[in-house]
Short mmCIF file of C-alpha atoms in Angstrom, two decimals:
data_model
loop_
_atom_site.label_atom_id
_atom_site.label_comp_id
_atom_site.label_asym_id
_atom_site.label_seq_id
_atom_site.Cartn_x
_atom_site.Cartn_y
_atom_site.Cartn_z
CA MET A 571 0.00 0.00 0.00
CA ALA A 572 1.37 3.45 -0.91
CA GLU A 573 2.33 5.89 1.81
CA SER A 574 0.29 9.03 2.28
CA THR A 575 1.60 12.02 0.35
CA ILE A 576 1.02 14.10 3.47
CA ASP A 577 3.56 11.98 5.33
CA GLN A 578 6.05 12.33 2.49
CA HIS A 579 5.57 16.03 1.78
CA PRO A 580 4.29 18.48 4.39
CA LEU A 581 1.50 20.74 3.24
CA ALA A 582 2.80 23.83 1.48
CA GLY A 583 2.42 26.91 3.63
CA TRP A 584 1.78 24.92 6.82
CA ASP A 585 3.48 27.12 9.36
CA LYS A 586 1.68 26.09 12.53
CA PRO A 587 3.50 24.38 15.37
CA ASP A 588 2.79 20.86 16.52
CA LEU A 589 0.96 21.90 19.69
CA ASP A 590 0.71 19.71 22.78
CA LEU A 591 -3.06 19.62 23.34
CA SER A 592 -2.98 16.99 26.11
CA GLY A 593 -3.51 19.57 28.87
CA ALA A 594 -5.71 21.95 26.89
CA ASP A 595 -8.78 23.47 28.55
CA TRP A 596 -11.41 22.43 26.00
CA ARG A 597 -14.64 24.44 25.96
CA SER A 598 -17.86 23.16 24.40
CA SER A 599 -20.04 25.23 22.14
CA SER A 600 -23.24 23.41 23.16
CA LYS A 601 -24.58 20.04 24.14
CA GLY A 602 -26.11 19.39 20.74
CA ARG A 603 -25.33 17.04 17.91
CA GLY A 604 -22.18 17.90 16.01
CA ASP A 605 -20.74 19.66 19.03
CA VAL A 606 -17.28 21.14 18.67
CA GLN A 607 -14.83 22.17 21.34
CA ILE A 608 -12.20 24.88 21.25
CA ALA A 609 -9.09 25.54 23.30
CA PHE A 610 -6.69 28.47 23.39
CA VAL A 611 -3.13 27.13 23.36
CA GLU A 612 0.12 29.06 22.95
CA GLY A 613 -1.52 31.89 21.00
CA PHE A 614 -3.44 29.57 18.67
CA ILE A 615 -7.01 28.29 18.67
CA ALA A 616 -7.56 24.53 18.42
CA MET A 617 -10.92 23.08 17.44
CA ARG A 618 -11.99 19.44 17.68
CA ASN A 619 -15.05 17.22 17.42
CA SER A 620 -16.21 16.50 20.96
CA GLY A 621 -17.72 13.19 19.83
CA SER A 622 -14.30 12.03 18.64
CA PRO A 623 -11.74 13.93 20.74
CA GLN A 624 -8.91 11.60 19.69
CA SER A 625 -9.28 12.77 16.07
CA PRO A 626 -6.95 15.48 14.75
CA SER A 627 -7.72 19.05 15.78
CA LEU A 628 -7.89 22.03 13.46
CA ILE A 629 -5.40 24.74 14.41
CA PHE A 630 -6.15 28.40 13.67
CA THR A 631 -4.11 31.57 14.02
CA PRO A 632 -6.06 34.41 15.64
CA ALA A 633 -6.59 36.01 12.20
CA GLU A 634 -7.85 32.74 10.71
CA TRP A 635 -10.15 32.20 13.69
CA GLY A 636 -11.58 35.70 13.28
CA ALA A 637 -12.25 35.07 9.58
CA PHE A 638 -13.85 31.69 10.38
CA VAL A 639 -16.13 33.14 13.07
CA HIS A 640 -17.09 36.05 10.82
CA GLY A 641 -17.93 33.65 7.97
CA ALA A 642 -20.00 31.46 10.30
CA ARG A 643 -21.96 34.47 11.56
CA GLU A 644 -22.61 35.56 7.98
CA GLY A 645 -23.94 32.10 7.04
CA GLU A 646 -21.02 31.22 4.78
CA PHE A 647 -21.03 27.60 5.93
CA ASP A 648 -24.79 27.00 6.11
CA LEU A 649 -25.74 23.85 4.25
CA THR A 650 -29.48 24.45 4.15
#
C-alpha cells in the first residue's frame, strides 16, 4: 500500500506548530449534535469534534479564527 503524500511532503504553507493539546482546557459550544470544542493554546485556537476527541484538531491563528467566526456568523457555511 502506498504511503500518504502528506507523510512524504508536508502541506505547502503549513506554518503552525505541533501543539501539545494533552492539557488543553477544552470548551464546548453546546450540548447538541455535532458539538465542537475549542481551546486556546500558545496563541493559537484549536478546534476538535467532541464526539471524537482523539481525532486530529484544526489549528487556527487568531486572524484565521476571526475570519472563520465572521464567515459562520454571515452564514457562509450554512448547508441548508
